[in-house]
Short mmCIF file of C-alpha atoms and ligand atoms in Angstrom, two decimals:
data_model
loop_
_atom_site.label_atom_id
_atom_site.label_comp_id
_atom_site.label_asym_id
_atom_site.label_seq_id
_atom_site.Cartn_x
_atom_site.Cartn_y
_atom_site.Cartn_z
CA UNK A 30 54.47 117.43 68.20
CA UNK A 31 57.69 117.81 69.54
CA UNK A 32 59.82 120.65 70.35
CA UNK A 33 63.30 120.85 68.59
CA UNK A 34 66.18 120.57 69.12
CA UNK A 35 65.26 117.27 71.65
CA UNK A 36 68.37 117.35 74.01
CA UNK A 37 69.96 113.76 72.74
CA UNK A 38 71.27 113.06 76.54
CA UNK A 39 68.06 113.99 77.62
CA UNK A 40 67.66 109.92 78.72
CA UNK A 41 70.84 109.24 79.49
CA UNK A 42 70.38 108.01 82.95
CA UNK A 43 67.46 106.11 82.48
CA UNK A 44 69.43 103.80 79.93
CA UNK A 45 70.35 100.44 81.66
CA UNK A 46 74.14 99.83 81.23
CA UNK A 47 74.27 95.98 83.20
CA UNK A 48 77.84 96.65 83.48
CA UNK A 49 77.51 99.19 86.04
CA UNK A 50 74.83 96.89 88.05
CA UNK A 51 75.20 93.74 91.08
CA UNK A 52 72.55 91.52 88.71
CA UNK A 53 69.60 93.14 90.85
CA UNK A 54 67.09 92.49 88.56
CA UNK A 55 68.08 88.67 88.14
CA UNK A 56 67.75 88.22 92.28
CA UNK A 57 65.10 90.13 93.83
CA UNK A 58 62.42 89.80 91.24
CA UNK A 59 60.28 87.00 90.80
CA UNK A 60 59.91 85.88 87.61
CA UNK A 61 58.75 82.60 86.09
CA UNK A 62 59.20 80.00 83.28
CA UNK A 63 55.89 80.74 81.76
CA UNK A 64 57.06 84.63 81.18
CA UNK A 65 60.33 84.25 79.29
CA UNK A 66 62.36 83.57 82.13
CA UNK A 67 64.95 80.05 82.78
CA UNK A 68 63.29 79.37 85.86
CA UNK A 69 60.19 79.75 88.20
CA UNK A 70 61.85 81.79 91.11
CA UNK A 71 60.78 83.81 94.50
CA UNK A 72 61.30 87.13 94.45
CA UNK A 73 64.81 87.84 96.79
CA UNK A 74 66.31 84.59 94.97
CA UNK A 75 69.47 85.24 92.41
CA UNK A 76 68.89 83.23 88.73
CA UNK A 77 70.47 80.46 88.70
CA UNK A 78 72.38 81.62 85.75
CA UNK A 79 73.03 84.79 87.65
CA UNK A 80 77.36 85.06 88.48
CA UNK A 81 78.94 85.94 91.42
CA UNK A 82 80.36 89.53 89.29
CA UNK A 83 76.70 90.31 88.78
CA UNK A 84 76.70 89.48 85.09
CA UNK A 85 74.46 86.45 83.47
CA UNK A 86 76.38 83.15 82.30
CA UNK A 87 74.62 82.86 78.91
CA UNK A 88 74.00 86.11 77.98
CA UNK A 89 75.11 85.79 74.41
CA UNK A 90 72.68 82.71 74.59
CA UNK A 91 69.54 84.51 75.56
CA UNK A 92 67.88 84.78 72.40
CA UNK A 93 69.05 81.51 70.90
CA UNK A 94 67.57 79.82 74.11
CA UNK A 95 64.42 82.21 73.62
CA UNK A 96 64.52 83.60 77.29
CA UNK A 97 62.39 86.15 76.06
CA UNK A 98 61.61 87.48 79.56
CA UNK A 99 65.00 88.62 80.14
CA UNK A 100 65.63 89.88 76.81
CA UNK A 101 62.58 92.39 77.05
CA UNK A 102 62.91 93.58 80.93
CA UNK A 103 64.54 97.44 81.10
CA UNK A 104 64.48 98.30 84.54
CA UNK A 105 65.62 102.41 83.24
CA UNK A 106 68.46 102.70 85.12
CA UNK A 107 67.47 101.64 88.46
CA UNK A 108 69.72 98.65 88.90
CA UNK A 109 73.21 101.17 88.00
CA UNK A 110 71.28 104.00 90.57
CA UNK A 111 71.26 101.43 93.55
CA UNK A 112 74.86 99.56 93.23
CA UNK A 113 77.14 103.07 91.95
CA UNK A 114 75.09 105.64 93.83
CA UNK A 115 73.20 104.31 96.87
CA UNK A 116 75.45 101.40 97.81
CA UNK A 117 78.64 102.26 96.45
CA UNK A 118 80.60 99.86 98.87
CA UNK A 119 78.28 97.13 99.41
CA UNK A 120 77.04 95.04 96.75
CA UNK A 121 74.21 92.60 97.74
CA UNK A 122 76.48 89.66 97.09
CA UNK A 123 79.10 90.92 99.79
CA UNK A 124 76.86 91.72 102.39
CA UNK A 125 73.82 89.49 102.31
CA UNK A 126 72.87 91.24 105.72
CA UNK A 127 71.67 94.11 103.25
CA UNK A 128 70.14 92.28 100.98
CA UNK A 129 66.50 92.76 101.80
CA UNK A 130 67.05 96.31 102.02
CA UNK A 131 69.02 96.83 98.45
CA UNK A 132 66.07 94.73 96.55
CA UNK A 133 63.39 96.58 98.11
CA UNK A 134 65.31 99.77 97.40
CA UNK A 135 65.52 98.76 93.65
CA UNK A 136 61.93 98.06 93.28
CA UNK A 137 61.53 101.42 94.44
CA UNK A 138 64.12 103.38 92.88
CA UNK A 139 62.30 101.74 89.63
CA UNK A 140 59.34 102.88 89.90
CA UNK A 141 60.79 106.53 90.49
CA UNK A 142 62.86 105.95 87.39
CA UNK A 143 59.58 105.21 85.21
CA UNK A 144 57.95 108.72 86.50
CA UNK A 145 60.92 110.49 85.55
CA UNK A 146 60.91 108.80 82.09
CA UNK A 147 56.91 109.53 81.68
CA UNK A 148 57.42 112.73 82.90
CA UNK A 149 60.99 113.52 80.87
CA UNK A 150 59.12 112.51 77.75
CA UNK A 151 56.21 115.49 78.48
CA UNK A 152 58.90 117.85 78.33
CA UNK A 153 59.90 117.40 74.74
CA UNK A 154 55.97 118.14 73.94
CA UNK A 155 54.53 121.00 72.72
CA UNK A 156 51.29 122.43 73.93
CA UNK A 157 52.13 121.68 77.20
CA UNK A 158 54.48 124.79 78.44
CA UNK A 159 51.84 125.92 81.43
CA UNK A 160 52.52 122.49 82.78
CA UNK A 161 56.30 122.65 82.74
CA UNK A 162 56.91 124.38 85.32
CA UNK A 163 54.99 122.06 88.32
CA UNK A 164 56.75 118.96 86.05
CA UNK A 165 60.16 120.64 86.35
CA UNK A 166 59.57 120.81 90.00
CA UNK A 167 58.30 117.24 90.22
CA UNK A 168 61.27 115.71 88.50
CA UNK A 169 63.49 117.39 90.52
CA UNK A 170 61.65 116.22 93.94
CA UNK A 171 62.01 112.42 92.08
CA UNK A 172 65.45 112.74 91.46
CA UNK A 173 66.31 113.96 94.88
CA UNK A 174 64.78 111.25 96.58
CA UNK A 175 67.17 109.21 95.65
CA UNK A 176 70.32 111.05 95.98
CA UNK A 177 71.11 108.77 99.16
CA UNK A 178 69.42 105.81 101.51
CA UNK A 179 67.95 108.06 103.67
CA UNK A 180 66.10 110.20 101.03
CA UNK A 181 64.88 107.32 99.34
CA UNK A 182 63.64 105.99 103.15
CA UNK A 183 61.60 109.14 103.50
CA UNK A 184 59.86 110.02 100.07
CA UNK A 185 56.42 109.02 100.26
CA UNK A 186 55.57 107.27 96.61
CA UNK A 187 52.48 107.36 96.82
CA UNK A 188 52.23 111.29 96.59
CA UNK A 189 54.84 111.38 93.94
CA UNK A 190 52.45 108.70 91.91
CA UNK A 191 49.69 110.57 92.48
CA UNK A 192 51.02 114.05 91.26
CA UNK A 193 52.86 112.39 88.18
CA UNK A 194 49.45 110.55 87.04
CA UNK A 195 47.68 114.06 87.51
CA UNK A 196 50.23 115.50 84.91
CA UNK A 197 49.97 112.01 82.72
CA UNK A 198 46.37 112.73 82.64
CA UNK A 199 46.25 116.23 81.74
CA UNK A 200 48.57 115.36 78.60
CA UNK A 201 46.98 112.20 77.46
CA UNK A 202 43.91 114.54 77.45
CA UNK A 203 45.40 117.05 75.27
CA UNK A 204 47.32 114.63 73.14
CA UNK A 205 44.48 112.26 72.72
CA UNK A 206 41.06 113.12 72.16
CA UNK A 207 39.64 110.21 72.34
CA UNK A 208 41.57 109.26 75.88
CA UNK A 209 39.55 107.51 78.58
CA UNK A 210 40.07 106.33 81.72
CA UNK A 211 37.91 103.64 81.71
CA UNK A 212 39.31 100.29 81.22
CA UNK A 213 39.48 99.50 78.34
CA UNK A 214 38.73 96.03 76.35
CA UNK A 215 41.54 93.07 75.55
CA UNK A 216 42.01 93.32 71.84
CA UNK A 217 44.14 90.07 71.93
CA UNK A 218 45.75 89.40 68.30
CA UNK A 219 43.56 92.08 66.28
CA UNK A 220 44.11 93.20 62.84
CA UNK A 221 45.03 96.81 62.50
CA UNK A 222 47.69 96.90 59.86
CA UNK A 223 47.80 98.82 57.14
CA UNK A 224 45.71 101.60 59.06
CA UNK A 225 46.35 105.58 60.25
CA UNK A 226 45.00 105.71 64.18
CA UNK A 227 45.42 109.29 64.59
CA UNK A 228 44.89 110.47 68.67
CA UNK A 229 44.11 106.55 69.42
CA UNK A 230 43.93 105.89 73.43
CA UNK A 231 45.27 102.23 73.54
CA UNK A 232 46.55 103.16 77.45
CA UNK A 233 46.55 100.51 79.49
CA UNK A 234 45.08 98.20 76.96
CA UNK A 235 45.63 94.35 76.25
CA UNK A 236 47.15 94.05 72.72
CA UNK A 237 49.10 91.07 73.30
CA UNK A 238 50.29 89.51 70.03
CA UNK A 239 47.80 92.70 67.89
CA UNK A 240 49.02 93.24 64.21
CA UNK A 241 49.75 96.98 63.14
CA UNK A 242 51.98 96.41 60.25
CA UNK A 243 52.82 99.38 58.36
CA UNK A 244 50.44 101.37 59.97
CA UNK A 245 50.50 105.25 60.73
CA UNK A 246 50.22 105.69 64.38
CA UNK A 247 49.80 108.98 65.48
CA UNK A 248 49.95 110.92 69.01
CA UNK A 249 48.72 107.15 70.05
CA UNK A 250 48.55 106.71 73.64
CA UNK A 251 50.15 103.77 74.59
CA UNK A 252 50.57 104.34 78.44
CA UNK A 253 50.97 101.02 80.17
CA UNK A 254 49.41 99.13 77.45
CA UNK A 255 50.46 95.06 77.54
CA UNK A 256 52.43 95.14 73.88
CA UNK A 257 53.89 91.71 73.94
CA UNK A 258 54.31 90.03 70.78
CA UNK A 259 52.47 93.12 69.10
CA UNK A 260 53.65 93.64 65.18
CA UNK A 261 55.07 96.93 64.32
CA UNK A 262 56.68 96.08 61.38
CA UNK A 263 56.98 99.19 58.55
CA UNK A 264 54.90 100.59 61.43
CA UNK A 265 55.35 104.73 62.01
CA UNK A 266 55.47 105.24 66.03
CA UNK A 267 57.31 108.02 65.70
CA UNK A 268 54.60 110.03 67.28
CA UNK A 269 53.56 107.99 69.73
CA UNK A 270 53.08 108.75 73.56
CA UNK A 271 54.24 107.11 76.75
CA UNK A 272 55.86 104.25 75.29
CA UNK A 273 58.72 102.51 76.92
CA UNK A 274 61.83 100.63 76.07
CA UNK A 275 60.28 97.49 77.94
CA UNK A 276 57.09 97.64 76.10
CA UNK A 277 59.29 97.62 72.66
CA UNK A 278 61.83 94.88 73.71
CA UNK A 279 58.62 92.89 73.68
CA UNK A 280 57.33 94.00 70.63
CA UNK A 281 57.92 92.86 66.91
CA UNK A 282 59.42 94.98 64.56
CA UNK A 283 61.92 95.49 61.53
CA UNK A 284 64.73 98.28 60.34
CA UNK A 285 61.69 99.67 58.60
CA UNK A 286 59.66 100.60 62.39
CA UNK A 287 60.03 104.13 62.81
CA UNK A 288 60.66 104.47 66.99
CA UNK A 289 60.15 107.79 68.72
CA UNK A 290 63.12 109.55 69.99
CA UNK A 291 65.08 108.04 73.02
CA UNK A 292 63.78 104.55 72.11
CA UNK A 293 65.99 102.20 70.66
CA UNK A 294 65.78 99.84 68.20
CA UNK A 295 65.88 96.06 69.70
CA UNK A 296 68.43 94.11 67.95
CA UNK A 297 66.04 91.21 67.51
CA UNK A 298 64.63 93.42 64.91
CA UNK A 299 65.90 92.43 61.67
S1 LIG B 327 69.15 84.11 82.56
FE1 LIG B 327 70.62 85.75 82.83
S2 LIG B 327 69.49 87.64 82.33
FE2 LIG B 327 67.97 86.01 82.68
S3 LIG B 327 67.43 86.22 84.84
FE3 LIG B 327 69.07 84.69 84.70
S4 LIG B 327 70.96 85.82 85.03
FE4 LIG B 327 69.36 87.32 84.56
#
């Protein structure tokens, strides 16, 4: 399924590195109590855990304290984008005048960042080399539009949506036979361990807290699918479409889970 050699930096700026960030994500999301998160907070309002360098007080205490919310968010780069590359000289915390304007910039610089990581992960496919060419040119229009403020000001998102979920499309249909896009039902804490789902479409589907231990899943569409608390344990994913680092932070799984390439292993997973 994939083409070889896979370029091993091929990801390398969609990885988050929270040294390199202001503490975005921890002050202009909301988030609440009920999701993993210390608090119930308005979006625009830093954590109250959140430090003045940008870095969290009890990081090393996150787990023990089960703040599951903020162990699981990824926000691909887009928090390192916005403080190194489109406000190199003013951090949110130094010039609250720009605040507004940095958060809302993040939200969007994220969602350019997860159509460059959907689209990044086509390219290692093969069966797909007629399409490479309009996603080569897409993913270069993404990346440019945030190459300063004013780019990212003038990009319209919803075209660049709309022409990445045309490609998505085309390759979940090739990938997956079964793929739909009708929505699809919850399968809340379901029993599919110990199967082989071969060309599964689980996109956009509810699994919350679903049990596929040591199953074989594979060229499984798992495109925006709700994976939280799902059980992957001696699971094979290796082969597995779409998935994201967020949607396997909030997953279960073990040394045994076989990840696809560019994913990484949560250290939660014993
Ligand atoms: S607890 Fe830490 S990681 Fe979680 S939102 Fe607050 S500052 Fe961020």
């Amino acid at each position: 399924m994939y083409k070889q050699p896979l370029d091993p930096h091929l990801m390398d700026d969609l990885l988050i590195d929270c040294q390199s960030c202001s503490g975005i994500c921890c002050a202009a999301l909301y988030f609440s109590k009920i999701d993993g998160f210390p608090q119930d907070k308005k979006a625009g309002v830093p954590c109250v855990h959140l430090c003045q360098d940008g870095l969290c007080a009890i990081h090393s205490d996150l787990t023990k304290r089960r703040l599951t919310g903020c162990i699981q968010y990824d926000c691909l780069g887009a928090g390192q984008i916005v403080t190194q590359s489109l406000y190199p000289k003013a951090t949110w915390q130094e010039y609250p005048d720009k605040k507004e304007r940095i958060f809302s910039d993040f939200v969007k610089v994220f969602q350019l960042q997860q159509m460059r990581w959907y689209l990044l992960q086509c390219t290692c496919l093969k069966g797909i080399e007629d399409l490479l060419s309009d996603i080569t040119l897409l993913l270069t229009e993404i990346k440019s539009a945030f190459i300063n403020q004013e780019c990212l000001k003038n990009c319209s998102l919803p075209n660049l949506h709309e022409r990445t979920n045309i490609i998505l499309k085309e390759v979940s249909r090739r990938f997956s036979h079964q793929w739909s896009e009708r929505p699809k039902k919850p399968m809340f804490s379901k029993k599919f361990d110990h199967q082989q789902f071969v060309e599964t479409d689980f996109s956009m589907s509810l699994l919350i807290g679903s049990d596929f231990k040591n199953s074989q899943l594979i060229r499984v569409n798992f495109l925006g699918a709700d994976l939280r608390q799902v059980d992957f344990s001696g699971a094979n994913l290796y082969e597995c479409l779409f998935l994201t680092q967020g949607q396997i932070n909030a997953a279960i799984g073990n040394q045994k889970t076989k990840l696809p390439p560019y994913l990484k292993r949560p250290d939660s997973w014993k």
